[in-house]
PDB file of C-alpha atoms and ligand atoms in Angstrom:
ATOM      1  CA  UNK H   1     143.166  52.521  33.008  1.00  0.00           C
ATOM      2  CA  UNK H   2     146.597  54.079  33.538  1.00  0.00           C
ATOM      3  CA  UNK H   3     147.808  56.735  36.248  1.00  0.00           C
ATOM      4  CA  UNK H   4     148.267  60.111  35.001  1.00  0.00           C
ATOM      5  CA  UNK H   5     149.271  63.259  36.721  1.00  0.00           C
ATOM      6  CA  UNK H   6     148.771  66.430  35.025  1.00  0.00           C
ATOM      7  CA  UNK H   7     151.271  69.435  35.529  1.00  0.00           C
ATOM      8  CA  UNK H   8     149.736  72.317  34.777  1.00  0.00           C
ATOM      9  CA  UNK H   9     145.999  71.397  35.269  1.00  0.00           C
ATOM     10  CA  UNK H  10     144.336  74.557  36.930  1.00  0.00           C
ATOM     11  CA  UNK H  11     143.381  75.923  33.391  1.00  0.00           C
ATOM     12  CA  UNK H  12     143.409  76.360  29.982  1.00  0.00           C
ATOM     13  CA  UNK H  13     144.778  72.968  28.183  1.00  0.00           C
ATOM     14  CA  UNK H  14     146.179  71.116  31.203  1.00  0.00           C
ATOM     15  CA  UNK H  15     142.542  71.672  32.507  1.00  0.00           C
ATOM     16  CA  UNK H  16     140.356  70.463  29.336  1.00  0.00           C
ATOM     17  CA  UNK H  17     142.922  67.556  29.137  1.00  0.00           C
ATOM     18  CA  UNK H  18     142.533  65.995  32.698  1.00  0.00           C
ATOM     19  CA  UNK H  19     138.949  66.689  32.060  1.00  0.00           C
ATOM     20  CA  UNK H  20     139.273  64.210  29.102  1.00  0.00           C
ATOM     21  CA  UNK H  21     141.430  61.373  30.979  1.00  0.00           C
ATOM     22  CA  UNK H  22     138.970  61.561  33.881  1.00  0.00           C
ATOM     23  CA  UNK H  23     136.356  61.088  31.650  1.00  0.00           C
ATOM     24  CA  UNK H  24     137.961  57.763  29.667  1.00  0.00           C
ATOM     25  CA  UNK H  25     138.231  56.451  32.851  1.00  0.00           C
ATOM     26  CA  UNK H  26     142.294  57.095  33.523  1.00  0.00           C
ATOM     27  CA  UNK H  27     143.532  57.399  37.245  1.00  0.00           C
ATOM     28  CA  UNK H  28     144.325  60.767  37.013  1.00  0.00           C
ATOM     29  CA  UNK H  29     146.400  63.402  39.319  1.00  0.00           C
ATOM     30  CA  UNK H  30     146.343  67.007  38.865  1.00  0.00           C
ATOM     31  CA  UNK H  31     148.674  69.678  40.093  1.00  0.00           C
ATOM     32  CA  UNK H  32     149.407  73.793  39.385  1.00  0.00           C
ATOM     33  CA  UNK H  33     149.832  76.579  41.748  1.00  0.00           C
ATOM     34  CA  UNK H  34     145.937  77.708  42.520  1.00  0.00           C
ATOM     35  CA  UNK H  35     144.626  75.460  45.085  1.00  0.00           C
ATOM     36  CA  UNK H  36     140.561  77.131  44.889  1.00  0.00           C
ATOM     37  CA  UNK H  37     141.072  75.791  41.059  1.00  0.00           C
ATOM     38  CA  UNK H  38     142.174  72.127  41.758  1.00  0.00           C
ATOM     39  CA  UNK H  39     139.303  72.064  44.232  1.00  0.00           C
ATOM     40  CA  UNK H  40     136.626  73.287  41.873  1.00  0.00           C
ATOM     41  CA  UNK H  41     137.851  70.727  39.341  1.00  0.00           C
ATOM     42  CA  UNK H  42     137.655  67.768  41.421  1.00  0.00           C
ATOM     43  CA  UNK H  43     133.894  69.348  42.352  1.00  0.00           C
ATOM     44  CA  UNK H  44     133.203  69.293  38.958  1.00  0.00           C
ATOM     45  CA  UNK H  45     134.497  65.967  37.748  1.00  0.00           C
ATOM     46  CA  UNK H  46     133.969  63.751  40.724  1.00  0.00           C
ATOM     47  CA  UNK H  47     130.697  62.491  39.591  1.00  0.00           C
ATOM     48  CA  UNK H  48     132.340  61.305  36.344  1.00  0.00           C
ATOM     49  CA  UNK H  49     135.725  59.848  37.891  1.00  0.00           C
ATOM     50  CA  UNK H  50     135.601  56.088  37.513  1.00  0.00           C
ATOM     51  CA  UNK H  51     138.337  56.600  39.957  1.00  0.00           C
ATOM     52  CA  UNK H  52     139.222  59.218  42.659  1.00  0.00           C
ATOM     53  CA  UNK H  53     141.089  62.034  41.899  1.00  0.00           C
ATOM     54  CA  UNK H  54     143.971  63.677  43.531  1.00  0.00           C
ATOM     55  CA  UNK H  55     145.563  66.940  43.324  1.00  0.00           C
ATOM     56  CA  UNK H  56     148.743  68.389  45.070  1.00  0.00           C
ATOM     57  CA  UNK H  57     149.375  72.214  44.851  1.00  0.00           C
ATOM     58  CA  UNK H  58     152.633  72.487  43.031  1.00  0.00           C
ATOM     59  CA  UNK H  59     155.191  75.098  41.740  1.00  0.00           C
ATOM     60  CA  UNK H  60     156.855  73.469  39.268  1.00  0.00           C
ATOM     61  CA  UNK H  61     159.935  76.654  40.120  1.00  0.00           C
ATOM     62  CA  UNK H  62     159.683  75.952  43.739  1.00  0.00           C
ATOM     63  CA  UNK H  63     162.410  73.828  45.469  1.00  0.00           C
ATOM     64  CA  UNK H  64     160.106  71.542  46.893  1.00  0.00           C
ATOM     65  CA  UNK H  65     158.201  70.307  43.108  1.00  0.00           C
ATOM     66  CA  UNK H  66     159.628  67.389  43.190  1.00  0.00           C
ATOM     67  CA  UNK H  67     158.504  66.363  46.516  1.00  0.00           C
ATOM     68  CA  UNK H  68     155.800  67.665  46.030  1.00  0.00           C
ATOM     69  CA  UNK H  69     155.151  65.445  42.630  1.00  0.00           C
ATOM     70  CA  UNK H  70     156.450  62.582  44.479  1.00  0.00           C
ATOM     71  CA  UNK H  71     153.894  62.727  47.217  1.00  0.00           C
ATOM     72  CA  UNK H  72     151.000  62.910  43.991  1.00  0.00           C
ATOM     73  CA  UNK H  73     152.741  59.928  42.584  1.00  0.00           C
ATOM     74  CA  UNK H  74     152.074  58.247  45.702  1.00  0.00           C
ATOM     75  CA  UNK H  75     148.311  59.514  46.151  1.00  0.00           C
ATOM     76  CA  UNK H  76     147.617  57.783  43.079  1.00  0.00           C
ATOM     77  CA  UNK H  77     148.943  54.711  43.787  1.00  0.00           C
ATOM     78  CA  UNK H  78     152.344  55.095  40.817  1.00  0.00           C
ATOM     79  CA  UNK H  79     152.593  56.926  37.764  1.00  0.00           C
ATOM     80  CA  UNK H  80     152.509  55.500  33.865  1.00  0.00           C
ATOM     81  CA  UNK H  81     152.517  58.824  32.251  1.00  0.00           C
ATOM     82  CA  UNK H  82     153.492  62.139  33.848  1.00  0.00           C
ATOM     83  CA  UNK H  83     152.142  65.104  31.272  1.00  0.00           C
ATOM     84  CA  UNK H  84     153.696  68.523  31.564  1.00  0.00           C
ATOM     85  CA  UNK H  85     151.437  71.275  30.353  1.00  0.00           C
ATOM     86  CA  UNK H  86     152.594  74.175  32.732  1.00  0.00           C
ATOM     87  CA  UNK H  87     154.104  77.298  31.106  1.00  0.00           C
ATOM     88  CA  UNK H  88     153.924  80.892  31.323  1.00  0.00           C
ATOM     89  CA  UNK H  89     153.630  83.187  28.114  1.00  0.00           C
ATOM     90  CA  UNK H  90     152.892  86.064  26.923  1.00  0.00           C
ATOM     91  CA  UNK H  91     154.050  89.066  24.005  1.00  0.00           C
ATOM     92  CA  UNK H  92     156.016  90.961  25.681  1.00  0.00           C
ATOM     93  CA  UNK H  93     156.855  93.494  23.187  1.00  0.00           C
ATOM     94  CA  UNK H  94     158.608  96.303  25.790  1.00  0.00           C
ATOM     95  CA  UNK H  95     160.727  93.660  26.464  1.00  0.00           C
ATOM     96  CA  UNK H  96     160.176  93.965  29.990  1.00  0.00           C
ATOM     97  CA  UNK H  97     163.274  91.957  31.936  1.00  0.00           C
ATOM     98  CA  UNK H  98     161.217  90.547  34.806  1.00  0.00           C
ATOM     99  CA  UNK H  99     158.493  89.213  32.267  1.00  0.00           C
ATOM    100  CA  UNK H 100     161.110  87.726  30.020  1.00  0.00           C
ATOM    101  CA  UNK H 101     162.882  86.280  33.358  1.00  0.00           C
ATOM    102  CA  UNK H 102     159.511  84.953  34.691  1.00  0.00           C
ATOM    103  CA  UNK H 103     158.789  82.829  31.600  1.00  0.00           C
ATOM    104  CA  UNK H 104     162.404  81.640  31.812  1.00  0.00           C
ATOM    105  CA  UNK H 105     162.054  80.229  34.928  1.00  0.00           C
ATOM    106  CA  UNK H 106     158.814  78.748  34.476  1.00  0.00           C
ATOM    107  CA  UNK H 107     159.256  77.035  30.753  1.00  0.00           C
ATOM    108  CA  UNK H 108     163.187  75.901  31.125  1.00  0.00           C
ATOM    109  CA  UNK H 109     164.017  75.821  35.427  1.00  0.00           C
ATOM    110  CA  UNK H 110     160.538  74.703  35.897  1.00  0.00           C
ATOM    111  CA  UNK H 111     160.158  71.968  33.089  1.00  0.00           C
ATOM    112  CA  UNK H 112     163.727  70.611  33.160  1.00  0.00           C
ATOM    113  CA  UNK H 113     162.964  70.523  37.481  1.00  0.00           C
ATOM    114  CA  UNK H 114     159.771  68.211  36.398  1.00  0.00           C
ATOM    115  CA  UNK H 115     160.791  66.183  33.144  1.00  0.00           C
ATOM    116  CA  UNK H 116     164.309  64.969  34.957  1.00  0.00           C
ATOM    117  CA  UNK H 117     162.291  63.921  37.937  1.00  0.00           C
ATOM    118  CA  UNK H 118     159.969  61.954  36.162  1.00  0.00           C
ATOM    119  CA  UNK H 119     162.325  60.600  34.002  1.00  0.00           C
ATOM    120  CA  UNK H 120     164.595  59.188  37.078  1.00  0.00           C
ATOM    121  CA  UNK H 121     160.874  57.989  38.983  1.00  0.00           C
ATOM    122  CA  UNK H 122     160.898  55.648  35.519  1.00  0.00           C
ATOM    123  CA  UNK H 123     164.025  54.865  35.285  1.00  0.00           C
ATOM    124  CA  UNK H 124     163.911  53.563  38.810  1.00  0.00           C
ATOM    125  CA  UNK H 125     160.248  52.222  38.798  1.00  0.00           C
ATOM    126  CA  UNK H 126     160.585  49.617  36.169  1.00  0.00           C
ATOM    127  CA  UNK H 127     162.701  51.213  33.888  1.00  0.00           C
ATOM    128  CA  UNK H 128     159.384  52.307  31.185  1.00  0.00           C
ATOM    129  CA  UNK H 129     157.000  55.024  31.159  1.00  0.00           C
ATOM    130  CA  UNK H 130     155.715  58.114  29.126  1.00  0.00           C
ATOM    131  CA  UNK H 131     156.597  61.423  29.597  1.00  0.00           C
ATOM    132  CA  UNK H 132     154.138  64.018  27.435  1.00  0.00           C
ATOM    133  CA  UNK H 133     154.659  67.956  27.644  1.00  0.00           C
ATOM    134  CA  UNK H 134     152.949  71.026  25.900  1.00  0.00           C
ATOM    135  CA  UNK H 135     155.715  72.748  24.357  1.00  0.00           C
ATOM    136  CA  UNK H 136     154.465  75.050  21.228  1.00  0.00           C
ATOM    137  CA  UNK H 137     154.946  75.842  17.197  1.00  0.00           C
ATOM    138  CA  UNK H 138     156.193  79.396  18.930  1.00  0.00           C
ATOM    139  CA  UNK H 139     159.895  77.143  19.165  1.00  0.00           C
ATOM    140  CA  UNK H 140     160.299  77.133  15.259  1.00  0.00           C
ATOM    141  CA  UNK H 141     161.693  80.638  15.045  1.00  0.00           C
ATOM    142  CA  UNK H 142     162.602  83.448  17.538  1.00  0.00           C
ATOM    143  CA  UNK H 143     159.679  85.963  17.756  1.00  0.00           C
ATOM    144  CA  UNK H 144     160.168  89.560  18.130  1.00  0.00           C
ATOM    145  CA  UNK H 145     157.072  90.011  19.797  1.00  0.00           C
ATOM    146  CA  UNK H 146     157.892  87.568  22.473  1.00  0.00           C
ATOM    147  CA  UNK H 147     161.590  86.903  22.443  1.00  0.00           C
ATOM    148  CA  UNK H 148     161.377  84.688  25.958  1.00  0.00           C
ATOM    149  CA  UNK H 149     158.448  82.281  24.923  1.00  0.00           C
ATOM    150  CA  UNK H 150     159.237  81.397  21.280  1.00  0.00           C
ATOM    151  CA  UNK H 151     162.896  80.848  22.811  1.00  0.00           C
ATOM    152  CA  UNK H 152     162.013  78.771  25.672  1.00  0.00           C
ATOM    153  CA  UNK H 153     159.643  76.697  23.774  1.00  0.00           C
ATOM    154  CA  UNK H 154     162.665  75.911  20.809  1.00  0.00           C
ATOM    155  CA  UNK H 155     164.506  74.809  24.424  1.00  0.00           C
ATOM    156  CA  UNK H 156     161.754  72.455  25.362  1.00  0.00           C
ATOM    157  CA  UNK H 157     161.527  70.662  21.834  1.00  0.00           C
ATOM    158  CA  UNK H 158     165.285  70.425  22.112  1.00  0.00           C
ATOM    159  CA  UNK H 159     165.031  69.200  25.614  1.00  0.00           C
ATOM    160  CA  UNK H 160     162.717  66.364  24.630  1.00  0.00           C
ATOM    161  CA  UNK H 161     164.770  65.550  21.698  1.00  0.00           C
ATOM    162  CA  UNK H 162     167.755  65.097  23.813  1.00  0.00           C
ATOM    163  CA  UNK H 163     166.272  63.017  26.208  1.00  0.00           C
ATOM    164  CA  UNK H 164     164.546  60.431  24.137  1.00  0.00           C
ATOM    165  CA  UNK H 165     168.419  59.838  22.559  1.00  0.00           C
ATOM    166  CA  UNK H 166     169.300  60.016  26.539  1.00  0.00           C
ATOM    167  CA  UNK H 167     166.842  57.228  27.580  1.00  0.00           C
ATOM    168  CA  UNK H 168     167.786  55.522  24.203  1.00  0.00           C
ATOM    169  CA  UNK H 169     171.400  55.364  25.452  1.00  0.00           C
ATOM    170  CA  UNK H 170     170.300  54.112  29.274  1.00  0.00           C
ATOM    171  CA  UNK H 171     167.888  51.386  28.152  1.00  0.00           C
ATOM    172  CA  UNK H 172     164.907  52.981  29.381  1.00  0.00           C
ATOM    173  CA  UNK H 173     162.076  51.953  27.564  1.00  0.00           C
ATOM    174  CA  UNK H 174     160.130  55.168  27.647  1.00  0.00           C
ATOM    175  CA  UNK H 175     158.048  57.364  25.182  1.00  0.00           C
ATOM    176  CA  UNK H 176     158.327  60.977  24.913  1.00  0.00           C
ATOM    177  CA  UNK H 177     155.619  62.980  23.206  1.00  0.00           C
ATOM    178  CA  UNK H 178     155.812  66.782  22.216  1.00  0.00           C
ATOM    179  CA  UNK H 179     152.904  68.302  22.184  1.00  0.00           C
ATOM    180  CA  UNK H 180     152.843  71.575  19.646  1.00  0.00           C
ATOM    181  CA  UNK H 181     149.530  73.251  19.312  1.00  0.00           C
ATOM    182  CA  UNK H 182     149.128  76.549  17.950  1.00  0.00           C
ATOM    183  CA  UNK H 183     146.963  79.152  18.913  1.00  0.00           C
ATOM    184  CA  UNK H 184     144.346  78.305  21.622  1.00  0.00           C
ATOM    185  CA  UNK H 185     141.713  79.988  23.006  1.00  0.00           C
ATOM    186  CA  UNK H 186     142.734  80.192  26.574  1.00  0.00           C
ATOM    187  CA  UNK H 187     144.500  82.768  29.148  1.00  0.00           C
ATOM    188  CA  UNK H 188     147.507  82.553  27.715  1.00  0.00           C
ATOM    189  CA  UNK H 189     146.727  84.866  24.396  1.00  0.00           C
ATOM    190  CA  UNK H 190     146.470  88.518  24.678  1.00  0.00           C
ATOM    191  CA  UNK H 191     143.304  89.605  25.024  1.00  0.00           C
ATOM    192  CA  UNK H 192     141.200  91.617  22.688  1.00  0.00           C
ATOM    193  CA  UNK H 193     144.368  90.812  20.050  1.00  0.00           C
ATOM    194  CA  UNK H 194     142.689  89.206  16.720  1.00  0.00           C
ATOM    195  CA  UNK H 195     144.310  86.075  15.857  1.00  0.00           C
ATOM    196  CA  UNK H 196     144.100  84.374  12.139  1.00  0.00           C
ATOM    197  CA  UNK H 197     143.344  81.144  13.532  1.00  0.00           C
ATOM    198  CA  UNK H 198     142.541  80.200  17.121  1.00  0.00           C
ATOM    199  CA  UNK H 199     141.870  76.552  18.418  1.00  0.00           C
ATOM    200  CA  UNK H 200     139.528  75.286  20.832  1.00  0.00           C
ATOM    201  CA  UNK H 201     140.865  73.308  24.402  1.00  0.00           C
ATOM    202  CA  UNK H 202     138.763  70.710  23.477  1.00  0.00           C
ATOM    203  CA  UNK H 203     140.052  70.230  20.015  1.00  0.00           C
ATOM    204  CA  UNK H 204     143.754  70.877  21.257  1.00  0.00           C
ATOM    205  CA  UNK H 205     142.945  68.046  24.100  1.00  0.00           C
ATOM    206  CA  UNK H 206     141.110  65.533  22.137  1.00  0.00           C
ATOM    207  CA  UNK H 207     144.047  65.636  19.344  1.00  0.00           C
ATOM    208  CA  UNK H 208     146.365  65.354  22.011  1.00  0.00           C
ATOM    209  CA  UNK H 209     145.510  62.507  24.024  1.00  0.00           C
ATOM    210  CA  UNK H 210     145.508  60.764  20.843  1.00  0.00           C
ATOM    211  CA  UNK H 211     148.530  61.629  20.060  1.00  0.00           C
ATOM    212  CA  UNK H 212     149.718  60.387  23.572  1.00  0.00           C
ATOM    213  CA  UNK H 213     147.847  56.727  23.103  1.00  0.00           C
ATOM    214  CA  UNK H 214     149.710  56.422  19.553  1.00  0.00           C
ATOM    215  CA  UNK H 215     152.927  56.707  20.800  1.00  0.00           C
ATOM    216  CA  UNK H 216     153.500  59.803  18.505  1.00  0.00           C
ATOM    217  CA  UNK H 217     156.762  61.294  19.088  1.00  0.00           C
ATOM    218  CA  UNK H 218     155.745  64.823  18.035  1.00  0.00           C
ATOM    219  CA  UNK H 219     152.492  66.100  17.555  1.00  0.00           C
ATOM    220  CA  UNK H 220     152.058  69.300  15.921  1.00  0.00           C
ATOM    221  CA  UNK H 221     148.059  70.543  16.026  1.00  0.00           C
ATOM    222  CA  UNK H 222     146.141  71.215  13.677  1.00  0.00           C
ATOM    223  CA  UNK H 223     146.789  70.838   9.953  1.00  0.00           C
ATOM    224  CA  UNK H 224     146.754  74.472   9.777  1.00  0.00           C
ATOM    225  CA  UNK H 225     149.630  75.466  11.855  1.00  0.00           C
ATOM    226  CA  UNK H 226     151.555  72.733  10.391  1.00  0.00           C
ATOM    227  CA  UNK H 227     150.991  74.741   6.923  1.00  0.00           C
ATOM    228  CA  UNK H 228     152.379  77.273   9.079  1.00  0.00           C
ATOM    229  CA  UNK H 229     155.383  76.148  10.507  1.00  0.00           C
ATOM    230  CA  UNK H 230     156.636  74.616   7.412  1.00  0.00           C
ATOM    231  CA  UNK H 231     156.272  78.016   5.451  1.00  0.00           C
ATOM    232  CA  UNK H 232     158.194  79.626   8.844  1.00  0.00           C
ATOM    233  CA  UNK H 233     160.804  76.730   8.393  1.00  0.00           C
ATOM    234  CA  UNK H 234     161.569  77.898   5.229  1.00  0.00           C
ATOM    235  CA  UNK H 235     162.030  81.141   5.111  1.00  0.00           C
ATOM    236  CA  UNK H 236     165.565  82.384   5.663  1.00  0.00           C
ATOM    237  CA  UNK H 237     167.050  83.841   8.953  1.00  0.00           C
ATOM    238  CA  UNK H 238     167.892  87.162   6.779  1.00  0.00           C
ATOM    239  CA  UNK H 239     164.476  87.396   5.976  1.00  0.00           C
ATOM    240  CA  UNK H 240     162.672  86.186   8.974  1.00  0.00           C
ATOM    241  CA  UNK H 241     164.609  88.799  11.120  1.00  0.00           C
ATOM    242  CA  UNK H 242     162.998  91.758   8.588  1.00  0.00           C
ATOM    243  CA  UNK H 243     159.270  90.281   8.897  1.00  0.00           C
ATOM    244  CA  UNK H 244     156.651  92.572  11.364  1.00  0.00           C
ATOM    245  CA  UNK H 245     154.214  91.083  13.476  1.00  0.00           C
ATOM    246  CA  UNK H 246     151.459  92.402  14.863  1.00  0.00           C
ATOM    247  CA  UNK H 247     151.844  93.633  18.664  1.00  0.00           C
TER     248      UNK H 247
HETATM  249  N1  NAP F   1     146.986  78.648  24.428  1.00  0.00           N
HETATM  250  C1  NAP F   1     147.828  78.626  23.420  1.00  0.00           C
HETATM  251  O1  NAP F   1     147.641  79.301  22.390  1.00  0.00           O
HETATM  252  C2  NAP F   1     149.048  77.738  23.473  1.00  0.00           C
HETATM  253  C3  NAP F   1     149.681  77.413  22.275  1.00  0.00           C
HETATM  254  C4  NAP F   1     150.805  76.599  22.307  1.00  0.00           C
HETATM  255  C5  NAP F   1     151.278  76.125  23.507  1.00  0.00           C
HETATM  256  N2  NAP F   1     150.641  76.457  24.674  1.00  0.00           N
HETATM  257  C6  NAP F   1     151.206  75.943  25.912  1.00  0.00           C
HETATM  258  O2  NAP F   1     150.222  75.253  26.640  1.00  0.00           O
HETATM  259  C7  NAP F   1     150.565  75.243  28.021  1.00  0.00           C
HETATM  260  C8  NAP F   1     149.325  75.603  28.846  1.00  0.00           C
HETATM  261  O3  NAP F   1     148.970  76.941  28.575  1.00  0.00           O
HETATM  262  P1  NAP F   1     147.458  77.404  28.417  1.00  0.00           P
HETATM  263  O4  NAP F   1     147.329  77.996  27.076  1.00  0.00           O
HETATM  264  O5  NAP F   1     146.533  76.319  28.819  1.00  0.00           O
HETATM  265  O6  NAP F   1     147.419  78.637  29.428  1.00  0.00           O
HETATM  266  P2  NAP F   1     146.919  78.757  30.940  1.00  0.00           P
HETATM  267  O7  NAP F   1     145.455  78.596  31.018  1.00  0.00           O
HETATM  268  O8  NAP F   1     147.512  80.044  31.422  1.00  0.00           O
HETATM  269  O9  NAP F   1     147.600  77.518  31.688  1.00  0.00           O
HETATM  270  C9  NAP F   1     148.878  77.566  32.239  1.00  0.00           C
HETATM  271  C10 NAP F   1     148.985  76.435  33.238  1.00  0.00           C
HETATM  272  O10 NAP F   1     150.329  76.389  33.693  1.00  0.00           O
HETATM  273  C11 NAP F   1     150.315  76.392  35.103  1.00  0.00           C
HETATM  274  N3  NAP F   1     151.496  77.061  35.636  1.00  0.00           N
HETATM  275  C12 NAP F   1     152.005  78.270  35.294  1.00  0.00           C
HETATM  276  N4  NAP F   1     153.077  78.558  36.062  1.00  0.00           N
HETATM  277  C13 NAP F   1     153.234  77.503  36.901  1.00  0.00           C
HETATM  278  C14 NAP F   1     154.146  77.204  37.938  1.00  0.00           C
HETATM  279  N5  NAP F   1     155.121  78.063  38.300  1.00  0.00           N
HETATM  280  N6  NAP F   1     154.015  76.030  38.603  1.00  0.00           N
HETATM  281  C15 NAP F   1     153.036  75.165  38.261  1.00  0.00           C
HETATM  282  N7  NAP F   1     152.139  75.380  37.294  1.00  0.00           N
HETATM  283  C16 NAP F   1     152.226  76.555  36.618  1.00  0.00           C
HETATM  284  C17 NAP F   1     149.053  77.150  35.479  1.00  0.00           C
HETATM  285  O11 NAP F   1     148.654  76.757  36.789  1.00  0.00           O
HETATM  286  P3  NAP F   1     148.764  77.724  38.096  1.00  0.00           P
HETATM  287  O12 NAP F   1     148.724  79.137  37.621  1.00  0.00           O
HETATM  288  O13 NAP F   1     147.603  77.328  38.920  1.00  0.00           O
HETATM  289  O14 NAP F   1     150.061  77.327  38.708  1.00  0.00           O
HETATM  290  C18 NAP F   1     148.079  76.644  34.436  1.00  0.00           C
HETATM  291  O15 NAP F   1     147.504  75.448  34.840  1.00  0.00           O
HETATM  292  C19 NAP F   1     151.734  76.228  28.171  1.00  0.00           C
HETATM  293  O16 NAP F   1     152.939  75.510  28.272  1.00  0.00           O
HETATM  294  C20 NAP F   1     151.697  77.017  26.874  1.00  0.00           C
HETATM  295  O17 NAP F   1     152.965  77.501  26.515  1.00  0.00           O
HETATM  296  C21 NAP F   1     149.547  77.242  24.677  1.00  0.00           C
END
């Protein structure tokens, strides 16, 4: 059984993934912004929970997020692996300013606000630990169609990157996992847009917490999109910069 706390778990994959911890038994903490949506998952999951669940409204851009994370670390009793699923995104193809600004805040302010803070709770807590986050495939290339996501998520992959050679360089023993699915059928994609290939939460979870239990590093999901983000890797920035997606 380990201690978990979930950032980001009022829907979509942050949702279907605490759904899977509670159910293999993991202590398990869950935060996001919509309180009526933490309450109606530990309604639904109680029955399940080997062990109680806690949740702790939480905006990961607020000031207070880190006290706020701190006082969920302390509800469930420590913390062995802190997983960071919150993000905003979505095309934004009028480029509208405070949409582009919005999704800033959330996937770089937001993340850096939560992934620092848990990295210092483990560097002072026994000096080990996990930190897992969501990022996406979207950070491979810049995307016309949403210029703010596909560059926040590139930030995030660095981010993690940087800190496993930071943690490397201060002795901490901890394990960093990045988390890249593609498409997923939650709120996140536009809706009534057709999408070649779209993943299920489940799938995205399941492949995800296994991921996590391995140790992986980086975890790109599924075997599709990692056809797809080597052909993207290849092409050149000349070219890339003249392709059209769809809006
Ligand atoms: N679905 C996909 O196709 C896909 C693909 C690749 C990567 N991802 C990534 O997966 C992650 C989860 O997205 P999703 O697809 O599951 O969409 P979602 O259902 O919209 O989930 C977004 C989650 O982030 C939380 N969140 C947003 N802003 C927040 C804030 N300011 N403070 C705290 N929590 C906040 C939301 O909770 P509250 O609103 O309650 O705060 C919600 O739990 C994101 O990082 C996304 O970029 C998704």
């Amino acid at each position: 059984m380990k201690k978990i706390i979930v950032v980001g778990a009022t829907s979509g994959l942050g949702r279907e993934m605490a759904a899977q911890l509670v159910k293999a038994g993991h202590k398990v903490g869950i935060a996001g912004r919509r309180s009526e949506l933490l309450n109606s998952f530990i309604e639904e999951h109680k029955s399940i929970a080997t062990e109680p669940i806690e949740a702790q409204v939480l905006d990961v851009t607020a000031p207070d997020a880190t006290a706020a994370l701190d006082q969920l670390i302390e509800r469930i009793g420590g913390m062995d692996i802190l997983l960071h699923v919150a993000g905003a995104g979505f095309e934004n193809p009028a480029l509208d300013a405070a949409k582009e600004r919005h999704i800033t805040e959330v996937n770089t302010v937001g993340f850096v606000s939560i992934i620092d803070h848990a990295y210092h709770w483990f560097r002072t807590h026994g000096g080990k630990g996990h930190i897992a986050a969501v990022t996406s495939i979207s950070g491979i290339k810049g995307m016309g169609i949403a210029p703010a996501y596909s560059a926040t998520k590139r930030m995030q992959n660095n981010y993690l990157s940087a800190l496993a050679q930071h943690a490397r360089m201060d002795g901490v023993r901890l394990h960093i996992t990045d988390i890249r699915p593609g498409y997923a059928q939650t709120d996140i994609l536009t809706p009534d847009k057709k999408y070649p290939i779209v993943l299920s939460p489940e799938k995205v979870a399941r492949v995800a917490i296994r991921a996590i239990k391995r140790h992986r590093r980086i975890c790109t999901i599924d075997w599709r999109f990692k056809l797809v983000v080597a052909v993207w890797s290849l092409v050149p920035r000349p070219l890339w910069e003249r392709i059209t997606f769809v809006k």
